[in-house]
mmCIF file of C-alpha atoms in Angstrom:
data_model
loop_
_atom_site.group_PDB
_atom_site.id
_atom_site.type_symbol
_atom_site.label_atom_id
_atom_site.label_comp_id
_atom_site.label_asym_id
_atom_site.label_seq_id
_atom_site.Cartn_x
_atom_site.Cartn_y
_atom_site.Cartn_z
ATOM 1 C CA MET A 13 -13.905 -9.756 -30.900
ATOM 2 C CA LYS A 14 -14.299 -8.313 -27.354
ATOM 3 C CA ARG A 15 -11.290 -6.246 -26.275
ATOM 4 C CA ILE A 16 -10.459 -4.708 -22.869
ATOM 5 C CA THR A 17 -7.830 -1.968 -22.851
ATOM 6 C CA ILE A 18 -6.268 -0.586 -19.604
ATOM 7 C CA LEU A 19 -4.497 2.696 -20.102
ATOM 8 C CA CYS A 20 -1.649 3.666 -17.882
ATOM 9 C CA CYS A 21 -1.406 7.417 -16.955
ATOM 10 C CA THR A 22 2.008 9.065 -16.907
ATOM 11 C CA ALA A 23 1.358 10.942 -13.633
ATOM 12 C CA LEU A 24 0.509 7.623 -11.868
ATOM 13 C CA LEU A 25 2.981 5.412 -13.565
ATOM 14 C CA LEU A 26 5.323 5.001 -10.487
ATOM 15 C CA THR A 27 2.393 4.294 -8.189
ATOM 16 C CA GLY A 28 1.005 1.424 -10.300
ATOM 17 C CA GLY A 29 -0.805 3.104 -13.132
ATOM 18 C CA CYS A 30 -4.525 3.789 -13.616
ATOM 19 C CA THR A 31 -7.508 2.575 -15.525
ATOM 20 C CA THR A 32 -9.519 4.763 -17.799
ATOM 21 C CA LYS A 33 -12.085 2.161 -18.549
ATOM 22 C CA GLU A 34 -13.470 -0.405 -16.145
ATOM 23 C CA PRO A 35 -12.675 -3.780 -17.407
ATOM 24 C CA THR A 36 -14.960 -6.754 -17.390
ATOM 25 C CA ALA A 37 -12.291 -8.730 -15.566
ATOM 26 C CA LYS A 38 -11.575 -7.043 -12.239
ATOM 27 C CA GLU A 39 -7.932 -6.011 -11.701
ATOM 28 C CA LYS A 40 -5.658 -4.963 -8.839
ATOM 29 C CA GLN A 41 -2.130 -4.020 -8.843
ATOM 30 C CA THR A 42 0.762 -3.262 -6.436
ATOM 31 C CA PRO A 43 2.196 0.267 -5.928
ATOM 32 C CA THR A 44 5.596 0.471 -7.668
ATOM 33 C CA LYS A 45 8.730 2.635 -7.224
ATOM 34 C CA THR A 46 11.587 2.790 -9.649
ATOM 35 C CA THR A 47 15.088 3.169 -7.982
ATOM 36 C CA LYS A 48 17.668 5.397 -9.585
ATOM 37 C CA LYS A 49 20.044 2.486 -9.982
ATOM 38 C CA GLU A 50 17.850 0.683 -12.357
ATOM 39 C CA ALA A 51 18.097 1.147 -16.101
ATOM 40 C CA PRO A 52 14.989 2.802 -17.339
ATOM 41 C CA GLU A 53 12.520 0.364 -18.947
ATOM 42 C CA PRO A 54 10.067 1.375 -21.663
ATOM 43 C CA GLU A 55 6.941 2.922 -20.126
ATOM 44 C CA VAL A 56 3.761 0.987 -20.440
ATOM 45 C CA LYS A 57 1.030 3.003 -22.271
ATOM 46 C CA ALA A 58 -1.805 0.389 -22.063
ATOM 47 C CA ILE A 59 -2.564 -3.251 -21.583
ATOM 48 C CA GLU A 60 -5.062 -4.893 -23.848
ATOM 49 C CA TYR A 61 -6.920 -8.130 -23.225
ATOM 50 C CA ARG A 62 -8.601 -9.954 -26.059
ATOM 51 C CA ASP A 63 -10.765 -12.934 -26.412
ATOM 52 C CA PRO A 64 -8.703 -16.176 -26.769
ATOM 53 C CA PRO A 65 -8.886 -18.328 -29.969
ATOM 54 C CA ALA A 66 -11.379 -21.161 -29.911
ATOM 55 C CA SER A 67 -8.433 -23.493 -30.098
ATOM 56 C CA ALA A 68 -7.195 -22.567 -26.658
ATOM 57 C CA LYS A 69 -8.081 -25.322 -24.253
ATOM 58 C CA THR A 70 -6.388 -24.074 -21.013
ATOM 59 C CA PRO A 71 -5.725 -20.734 -19.337
ATOM 60 C CA ALA A 72 -2.027 -21.097 -20.284
ATOM 61 C CA GLU A 73 -2.977 -21.567 -23.963
ATOM 62 C CA SER A 74 -5.333 -18.600 -23.721
ATOM 63 C CA ILE A 75 -3.141 -15.919 -22.099
ATOM 64 C CA ILE A 76 -0.417 -15.907 -24.711
ATOM 65 C CA HIS A 77 -3.028 -14.622 -27.275
ATOM 66 C CA GLN A 78 -5.108 -12.644 -24.775
ATOM 67 C CA MET A 79 -2.617 -10.139 -23.131
ATOM 68 C CA ILE A 80 -0.867 -7.392 -25.263
ATOM 69 C CA VAL A 81 1.303 -4.764 -23.503
ATOM 70 C CA HIS A 82 1.526 -1.553 -25.428
ATOM 71 C CA PHE A 83 4.566 0.705 -24.615
ATOM 72 C CA LYS A 84 4.902 4.360 -25.253
ATOM 73 C CA ASN A 85 7.764 3.883 -27.656
ATOM 74 C CA GLY A 86 5.497 1.922 -29.915
ATOM 75 C CA GLU A 87 6.546 -1.578 -29.004
ATOM 76 C CA LYS A 88 4.104 -4.287 -28.217
ATOM 77 C CA LYS A 89 4.743 -7.483 -26.240
ATOM 78 C CA LYS A 90 2.708 -10.631 -25.470
ATOM 79 C CA PRO A 91 3.488 -13.250 -22.853
ATOM 80 C CA THR A 92 5.167 -16.354 -24.227
ATOM 81 C CA LYS A 93 5.069 -19.922 -22.973
ATOM 82 C CA ALA A 94 8.498 -19.241 -21.242
ATOM 83 C CA ASP A 95 6.747 -16.505 -19.249
ATOM 84 C CA ILE A 96 4.240 -18.957 -17.654
ATOM 85 C CA ILE A 97 5.147 -19.808 -14.024
ATOM 86 C CA SER A 98 2.305 -22.042 -12.969
ATOM 87 C CA GLU A 99 -1.228 -23.106 -13.864
ATOM 88 C CA ALA A 100 -3.174 -24.519 -10.875
ATOM 89 C CA THR A 101 -6.619 -25.923 -11.848
ATOM 90 C CA ILE A 102 -9.270 -27.477 -9.737
ATOM 91 C CA GLY A 103 -12.475 -28.218 -11.576
ATOM 92 C CA ARG A 104 -13.764 -25.130 -13.328
ATOM 93 C CA GLN A 105 -11.333 -22.698 -11.477
ATOM 94 C CA SER A 106 -7.726 -21.966 -12.231
ATOM 95 C CA ILE A 107 -5.001 -19.534 -10.961
ATOM 96 C CA LEU A 108 -2.503 -18.683 -13.843
ATOM 97 C CA THR A 109 0.712 -17.059 -12.740
ATOM 98 C CA ILE A 110 3.061 -15.426 -15.295
ATOM 99 C CA HIS A 111 6.131 -13.226 -15.650
ATOM 100 C CA SER A 112 4.472 -10.123 -17.172
ATOM 101 C CA PRO A 113 5.837 -8.581 -20.376
ATOM 102 C CA GLU A 114 5.454 -5.200 -18.726
ATOM 103 C CA GLY A 115 9.023 -5.514 -17.342
ATOM 104 C CA LYS A 116 11.653 -7.680 -15.823
ATOM 105 C CA ASN A 117 10.211 -7.410 -12.185
ATOM 106 C CA ASN A 118 6.572 -7.587 -13.138
ATOM 107 C CA TYR A 119 4.277 -10.564 -12.530
ATOM 108 C CA ALA A 120 0.519 -11.153 -13.117
ATOM 109 C CA PHE A 121 -1.999 -13.491 -11.519
ATOM 110 C CA PHE A 122 -5.204 -14.474 -13.406
ATOM 111 C CA TYR A 123 -8.250 -15.976 -11.949
ATOM 112 C CA TYR A 124 -9.933 -18.046 -14.717
ATOM 113 C CA GLU A 125 -13.340 -19.628 -14.547
ATOM 114 C CA LYS A 126 -14.614 -22.256 -17.069
ATOM 115 C CA LYS A 127 -18.005 -21.076 -18.230
ATOM 116 C CA LYS A 128 -20.679 -23.759 -18.374
ATOM 117 C CA LYS A 129 -22.595 -22.285 -21.316
ATOM 118 C CA THR A 130 -19.506 -21.923 -23.635
ATOM 119 C CA ASN A 131 -17.159 -24.405 -21.899
ATOM 120 C CA THR A 132 -14.364 -21.778 -22.352
ATOM 121 C CA TRP A 133 -11.934 -20.308 -19.913
ATOM 122 C CA GLU A 134 -12.545 -16.674 -19.087
ATOM 123 C CA ILE A 135 -10.587 -14.190 -16.991
ATOM 124 C CA SER A 136 -12.553 -13.074 -14.082
ATOM 125 C CA TYR A 137 -9.810 -11.208 -11.966
ATOM 126 C CA ILE A 138 -6.290 -9.914 -12.472
ATOM 127 C CA ILE A 139 -3.575 -8.974 -10.061
ATOM 128 C CA ARG A 140 -0.596 -7.161 -11.435
ATOM 129 C CA GLN A 141 2.337 -7.115 -9.107
ATOM 130 C CA ARG A 142 5.865 -5.649 -9.279
ATOM 131 C CA MET A 143 8.606 -7.252 -7.214
ATOM 132 C CA GLY A 144 11.402 -4.790 -8.062
ATOM 133 C CA PRO A 145 13.946 -3.152 -5.774
ATOM 134 C CA ARG A 146 12.397 -0.611 -3.273
ATOM 135 C CA PRO A 147 13.075 0.909 0.123
ATOM 136 C CA LYS A 148 13.169 -1.764 2.962
ATOM 137 C CA ASP A 149 10.026 -0.234 4.614
ATOM 138 C CA MET A 150 7.985 -0.929 1.513
ATOM 139 C CA TRP A 151 8.443 -4.685 1.938
ATOM 140 C CA ASP A 152 6.235 -6.877 4.140
ATOM 141 C CA SER A 153 7.865 -9.179 6.684
ATOM 142 C CA ASN A 154 7.545 -12.734 8.012
ATOM 143 C CA GLU A 155 6.810 -11.551 11.618
ATOM 144 C CA GLU A 156 3.190 -12.778 11.677
ATOM 145 C CA GLY A 157 3.827 -16.528 11.151
ATOM 146 C CA LEU A 158 3.670 -17.039 7.343
ATOM 147 C CA GLN A 159 6.122 -19.966 6.821
ATOM 148 C CA LEU A 160 7.686 -18.668 3.580
ATOM 149 C CA PRO A 161 11.111 -19.253 2.088
ATOM 150 C CA MET A 162 11.651 -15.493 2.019
ATOM 151 C CA LYS A 163 12.209 -13.035 4.850
ATOM 152 C CA THR A 164 10.629 -10.039 3.181
ATOM 153 C CA PHE A 165 8.021 -10.000 0.404
ATOM 154 C CA ASP A 166 5.384 -8.035 -1.413
ATOM 155 C CA LYS A 167 1.800 -9.098 -0.683
ATOM 156 C CA LEU A 168 -1.593 -8.189 -2.273
ATOM 157 C CA GLU A 169 -4.976 -9.627 -1.548
ATOM 158 C CA ALA A 170 -8.311 -9.417 -3.266
ATOM 159 C CA ASP A 171 -11.856 -10.697 -3.060
ATOM 160 C CA VAL A 172 -12.243 -12.133 -6.601
ATOM 161 C CA ASN A 173 -16.029 -12.804 -5.913
ATOM 162 C CA LYS A 174 -18.243 -13.431 -2.917
ATOM 163 C CA ASP A 175 -16.984 -16.924 -2.461
ATOM 164 C CA ALA A 176 -13.252 -16.616 -3.334
ATOM 165 C CA HIS A 177 -10.329 -14.738 -1.997
ATOM 166 C CA LEU A 178 -6.716 -14.524 -3.425
ATOM 167 C CA TRP A 179 -3.403 -13.620 -1.822
ATOM 168 C CA THR A 180 -0.280 -13.153 -3.998
ATOM 169 C CA LEU A 181 3.294 -12.969 -2.562
ATOM 170 C CA GLY A 182 6.717 -12.711 -4.031
ATOM 171 C CA ASP A 183 10.276 -11.237 -3.627
ATOM 172 C CA THR A 184 13.047 -9.993 -5.794
ATOM 173 C CA LYS A 185 14.586 -13.514 -6.001
ATOM 174 C CA ASN A 186 11.736 -14.820 -8.051
ATOM 175 C CA ASN A 187 9.966 -16.632 -5.254
ATOM 176 C CA ILE A 188 6.321 -16.492 -6.232
ATOM 177 C CA VAL A 189 3.299 -18.018 -4.467
ATOM 178 C CA SER A 190 -0.432 -17.545 -4.371
ATOM 179 C CA ILE A 191 -2.923 -18.654 -1.701
ATOM 180 C CA PHE A 192 -6.394 -19.065 -3.080
ATOM 181 C CA THR A 193 -9.526 -19.913 -1.134
ATOM 182 C CA PHE A 194 -12.974 -20.736 -2.570
ATOM 183 C CA LYS A 195 -16.220 -22.376 -1.727
ATOM 184 C CA ARG A 196 -16.196 -26.135 -2.138
ATOM 185 C CA SER A 197 -19.045 -27.419 -4.314
ATOM 186 C CA GLY A 198 -19.310 -31.068 -5.127
ATOM 187 C CA ALA A 199 -16.580 -33.700 -5.371
ATOM 188 C CA ILE A 200 -13.124 -32.838 -6.645
ATOM 189 C CA THR A 201 -11.863 -35.537 -9.013
ATOM 190 C CA ASP A 202 -8.531 -33.932 -10.064
ATOM 191 C CA PRO A 203 -5.712 -36.532 -9.717
ATOM 192 C CA ALA A 204 -3.452 -35.746 -6.847
ATOM 193 C CA LYS A 205 -1.218 -37.476 -4.261
ATOM 194 C CA GLU A 206 -2.593 -37.632 -0.799
ATOM 195 C CA ILE A 207 -0.331 -36.308 2.062
ATOM 196 C CA VAL A 208 -0.781 -35.450 5.726
ATOM 197 C CA LEU A 209 -0.081 -31.945 7.105
ATOM 198 C CA LYS A 210 1.597 -32.958 10.388
ATOM 199 C CA SER A 211 0.928 -29.895 12.422
ATOM 200 C CA LYS A 212 -2.640 -29.662 11.249
ATOM 201 C CA LYS A 213 -3.096 -33.412 11.457
ATOM 202 C CA GLN A 214 -5.246 -33.420 8.269
ATOM 203 C CA GLU A 215 -5.085 -34.600 4.707
ATOM 204 C CA ALA A 216 -3.961 -32.397 1.852
ATOM 205 C CA TYR A 217 -3.332 -33.143 -1.883
ATOM 206 C CA LEU A 218 -0.280 -32.457 -4.013
ATOM 207 C CA SER A 219 -0.612 -32.244 -7.740
ATOM 208 C CA VAL A 220 1.631 -31.122 -10.592
ATOM 209 C CA ASP A 221 0.682 -28.826 -13.488
ATOM 210 C CA THR A 222 1.607 -29.089 -17.126
ATOM 211 C CA PHE A 223 4.645 -26.991 -16.423
ATOM 212 C CA ASN A 224 5.994 -29.439 -13.736
ATOM 213 C CA ASN A 225 5.318 -26.978 -10.936
ATOM 214 C CA PRO A 226 3.645 -28.456 -7.856
ATOM 215 C CA PHE A 227 0.506 -27.169 -6.302
ATOM 216 C CA LEU A 228 -1.305 -28.114 -3.154
ATOM 217 C CA PHE A 229 -4.814 -28.007 -1.884
ATOM 218 C CA TYR A 230 -6.766 -29.119 1.200
ATOM 219 C CA PHE A 231 -10.287 -28.700 2.557
ATOM 220 C CA ASP A 232 -11.221 -26.479 5.535
ATOM 221 C CA SER A 233 -14.810 -26.199 6.743
ATOM 222 C CA GLY A 234 -16.600 -25.979 3.358
ATOM 223 C CA LYS A 235 -13.660 -24.125 1.696
ATOM 224 C CA VAL A 236 -10.868 -25.277 -0.548
ATOM 225 C CA VAL A 237 -7.448 -23.762 0.174
ATOM 226 C CA MET A 238 -5.026 -23.940 -2.870
ATOM 227 C CA LEU A 239 -1.325 -22.962 -2.979
ATOM 228 C CA SER A 240 0.532 -22.542 -6.212
ATOM 229 C CA GLY A 241 3.503 -20.715 -7.755
ATOM 230 C CA ASN A 242 7.068 -21.803 -8.206
ATOM 231 C CA LEU A 243 7.937 -22.931 -4.667
ATOM 232 C CA SER A 244 9.118 -26.571 -4.122
ATOM 233 C CA LYS A 245 6.761 -29.288 -2.831
ATOM 234 C CA GLU A 246 8.480 -29.144 0.553
ATOM 235 C CA GLN A 247 8.073 -25.372 0.633
ATOM 236 C CA LEU A 248 4.320 -25.493 -0.226
ATOM 237 C CA VAL A 249 3.767 -28.225 2.439
ATOM 238 C CA HIS A 250 5.598 -26.121 5.016
ATOM 239 C CA LEU A 251 3.662 -23.084 4.204
ATOM 240 C CA ALA A 252 0.254 -24.846 4.147
ATOM 241 C CA ASP A 253 0.978 -26.625 7.492
ATOM 242 C CA GLY A 254 1.407 -23.283 9.205
ATOM 243 C CA LEU A 255 -1.743 -21.592 7.913
ATOM 244 C CA PRO A 256 -4.627 -20.891 10.472
ATOM 245 C CA SER A 257 -8.176 -21.902 9.940
ATOM 246 C CA VAL A 258 -9.507 -20.334 6.708
ATOM 247 C CA HIS A 259 -12.249 -18.686 8.921
ATOM 248 C CA SER A 260 -9.620 -16.846 11.052
ATOM 249 C CA SER A 261 -9.816 -13.090 10.685
ATOM 250 C CA TYR A 262 -6.036 -13.144 10.394
ATOM 251 C CA PHE A 263 -5.852 -15.770 7.599
ATOM 252 C CA PRO A 264 -3.423 -16.497 6.038
ATOM 253 C CA ARG A 265 -1.235 -15.065 8.827
ATOM 254 C CA SER A 266 -0.824 -16.694 12.236
ATOM 255 C CA PRO A 267 0.100 -13.728 14.589
ATOM 256 C CA LYS A 268 1.550 -14.762 17.907
ATOM 257 C CA SER A 269 -0.648 -13.878 20.842
#
């Protein structure tokens, strides 16, 4: 069984940890800062990723067996079904969002690909993100046109491969959303409700995952733009309608001139 272990160094724990072994699945994480008012949580020693069982048919079914968080006090935790926030899948690509067992303010976003040879879902990229309390100047703001339901938020972005890019955003009130763009290849047959983005004057598609969370996608010049997380349908539509062209150097922001 293939295992990937990411060790967290004590000296770097408050700034996001470190890796002592380069994992097969690429990983990115947000800088963190623990405030004095918070009760101390167990320190993470390492995060282990294992191959999923053959019976796992979806990313959500896979992750509850794949991820194991090892704490310095000897405890171990895995994600449960209750930790899964959303699973947005189009074709052979999926963004899985979970509340991470690392701590109460920790989240993780997984980019899964379904491999043609094995027909199994494999993790290709990981973003670990902490949304806990921090000084005001460590939060991003809404000043550049992102039509989000939160005024301040934490944001990370990553090139998951040469054709796909992922942005993850969230706040301390459990508002979580990801914006995923990837190259369109062939027809997309996933069932979805067709809507119109009024400002863009273009079609978009609303679907619901197996956890009853909506996700939205639309096409833009050879790319697919997909939004998922735990926002409402109305909030996703509002956010999508305000996004600039995917080829804009500012995407997903729309700074005022």
